[in-house]
């Protein structure tokens, strides 16, 4: 079983990574649902829905400002860097649920951000979008149109950016190997990506210290961290 998976990896023409908060955990960024996860101390429904934002925009903005500071002081880890090195051997596409930008900072060239980005903001009413260059003096910040600006991330009950999601489905559907690293796979629709890959007979590999709800569908589950596993994974090609 293990040998046949190694052969599939060596023969792969395209590898898709589906990543989540766990891949940045070893960079010092907390996960959502893990032992030190963000949702352990915060109520997701008071921070990550549009109604929570309208109820208390200041609270939500302060939470994102705090996370932005943490993310900006973090560095890509050996897991992010291994994914960059993988590009030397095979086509690699990263489909990430993370908003931290660490894959791009590590040097990955093809990254789709399914849940938005910590550096982006948009207006709650008009089409205005921008990158945050400096801290806001007033919270919540206001758009030129007079309405409140919000983080450009995807909250519960909101659709993923449609073009990004359509591209993600295409990549998942035509890859030879999918590596699912550092995600609990409890959040839809990102958790359907392994199903698209399986429909194309792709080999599914999970890297996660804990079992997930999709573990039984995996061809190989590696119960270790991404920093410990991904550099080893790259050495298969050497
Ligand atoms: C390691 C490790 C190491 C640790 N190495 N591994 C009822 C009402 C409303 C909606 C719904 C509903 N029921 C279902 C829904 C749909 C909902 C959903 O899935 N909810 C579930 C929670 C039940 N999904 C949505 O609403 C999505 N939109 C949608 O479906 O649109 C259609 C629709 C419209 C209208 C109504 C209903 C549907 C949008 C989902 C948006 C998710 N947003 C967040 C926050 C925004 C971004 C941000 O601020 O960062 O995205 S929530 C949060 O979860 C964040 C993450 O991207 C996402 C996934 O979490 P992830 O990455 O998997 O992290 P964890 O913490 O869960 O897991 C970490 C894993 O790493 C663990 O397994 C560890 O073991 C592991 N790990 N250390 C490797 N070192
Ligand atoms: Zn506006």
GROMACS .gro file of C-alpha atoms in nm, residues 5-113:
model
  109
    5UNK     CA    1   0.131   0.551  -0.297
    6UNK     CA    2   0.500   0.647  -0.329
    7UNK     CA    3   0.492   0.539  -0.695
    8UNK     CA    4   0.176   0.748  -0.759
    9UNK     CA    5   0.353   1.049  -0.604
   10UNK     CA    6   0.667   0.999  -0.818
   11UNK     CA    7   0.456   0.961  -1.134
   12UNK     CA    8   0.232   1.261  -1.058
   13UNK     CA    9   0.220   1.544  -1.312
   14UNK     CA   10   0.014   1.773  -1.092
   15UNK     CA   11  -0.014   1.789  -0.714
   16UNK     CA   12  -0.280   2.001  -0.542
   17UNK     CA   13  -0.244   2.096  -0.177
   18UNK     CA   14  -0.551   2.181   0.026
   19UNK     CA   15  -0.427   2.361   0.334
   20UNK     CA   16  -0.576   2.495   0.655
   21UNK     CA   17  -0.480   2.663   0.980
   22UNK     CA   18  -0.268   2.365   1.096
   23UNK     CA   19  -0.003   2.434   0.831
   24UNK     CA   20   0.069   2.773   0.992
   25UNK     CA   21   0.045   2.645   1.351
   26UNK     CA   22   0.420   2.586   1.361
   27UNK     CA   23   0.470   2.949   1.254
   28UNK     CA   24   0.296   3.055   1.577
   29UNK     CA   25  -0.048   3.125   1.429
   30UNK     CA   26  -0.323   2.951   1.627
   31UNK     CA   27  -0.571   2.715   1.459
   32UNK     CA   28  -0.947   2.757   1.499
   33UNK     CA   29  -1.056   2.429   1.651
   34UNK     CA   30  -0.734   2.281   1.795
   35UNK     CA   31  -0.621   2.270   2.159
   36UNK     CA   32  -0.510   2.637   2.152
   37UNK     CA   33  -0.762   2.720   1.879
   38UNK     CA   34  -0.922   3.062   1.831
   39UNK     CA   35  -1.275   2.924   1.863
   40UNK     CA   36  -1.189   2.784   2.210
   41UNK     CA   37  -1.184   3.138   2.354
   42UNK     CA   38  -1.405   3.316   2.104
   43UNK     CA   39  -1.758   3.251   1.985
   44UNK     CA   40  -1.733   3.201   1.607
   45UNK     CA   41  -2.086   3.330   1.560
   46UNK     CA   42  -1.992   3.661   1.735
   47UNK     CA   43  -1.687   3.718   1.513
   48UNK     CA   44  -1.721   3.544   1.179
   49UNK     CA   45  -2.066   3.625   1.044
   50UNK     CA   46  -2.196   3.940   0.876
   51UNK     CA   47  -2.467   3.983   1.142
   52UNK     CA   48  -2.203   3.968   1.418
   53UNK     CA   49  -2.009   4.233   1.228
   54UNK     CA   50  -2.311   4.466   1.201
   55UNK     CA   51  -2.391   4.404   1.572
   56UNK     CA   52  -2.041   4.498   1.685
   57UNK     CA   53  -1.806   4.606   1.403
   58UNK     CA   54  -1.553   4.740   1.656
   59UNK     CA   55  -1.515   4.400   1.828
   60UNK     CA   56  -1.470   4.218   1.495
   61UNK     CA   57  -1.221   4.476   1.366
   62UNK     CA   58  -1.021   4.455   1.690
   63UNK     CA   59  -1.008   4.075   1.656
   64UNK     CA   60  -0.878   4.101   1.298
   65UNK     CA   61  -0.629   4.373   1.396
   66UNK     CA   62  -0.493   4.147   1.671
   67UNK     CA   63  -0.465   3.857   1.425
   68UNK     CA   64  -0.301   4.083   1.165
   69UNK     CA   65  -0.026   4.173   1.414
   70UNK     CA   66   0.033   3.804   1.491
   71UNK     CA   67   0.037   3.709   1.121
   72UNK     CA   68   0.272   3.993   1.020
   73UNK     CA   69   0.521   3.892   1.289
   74UNK     CA   70   0.510   3.525   1.178
   75UNK     CA   71   0.743   3.364   0.922
   76UNK     CA   72   0.671   3.082   0.676
   77UNK     CA   73   0.781   2.748   0.826
   78UNK     CA   74   0.956   2.443   0.678
   79UNK     CA   75   0.618   2.306   0.569
   80UNK     CA   76   0.538   2.614   0.357
   81UNK     CA   77   0.895   2.609   0.222
   82UNK     CA   78   0.878   2.239   0.128
   83UNK     CA   79   0.571   2.312  -0.085
   84UNK     CA   80   0.775   2.577  -0.269
   85UNK     CA   81   1.057   2.326  -0.327
   86UNK     CA   82   0.808   2.073  -0.463
   87UNK     CA   83   0.758   2.308  -0.762
   88UNK     CA   84   1.108   2.206  -0.884
   89UNK     CA   85   0.976   1.856  -0.956
   90UNK     CA   86   0.605   1.875  -1.040
   91UNK     CA   87   0.325   2.125  -1.109
   92UNK     CA   88   0.190   2.241  -0.774
   93UNK     CA   89  -0.128   2.434  -0.697
   94UNK     CA   90  -0.213   2.542  -0.341
   95UNK     CA   91  -0.578   2.583  -0.246
   96UNK     CA   92  -0.566   2.744   0.097
   97UNK     CA   93  -0.837   2.829   0.347
   98UNK     CA   94  -0.584   3.046   0.530
   99UNK     CA   95  -0.591   3.423   0.511
  100UNK     CA   96  -0.232   3.465   0.638
  101UNK     CA   97  -0.047   3.485   0.302
  102UNK     CA   98   0.235   3.262   0.428
  103UNK     CA   99   0.232   3.034   0.120
  104UNK     CA  100   0.291   3.337  -0.102
  105UNK     CA  101   0.554   3.480   0.133
  106UNK     CA  102   0.734   3.143   0.127
  107UNK     CA  103   0.741   3.164  -0.256
  108UNK     CA  104   0.460   2.940  -0.383
  109UNK     CA  105   0.367   3.065  -0.727
  110UNK     CA  106   0.012   2.934  -0.765
  111UNK     CA  107  -0.202   2.995  -0.457
  112UNK     CA  108  -0.579   3.037  -0.448
  113UNK     CA  109  -0.714   3.197  -0.129
   0.00000   0.00000   0.00000
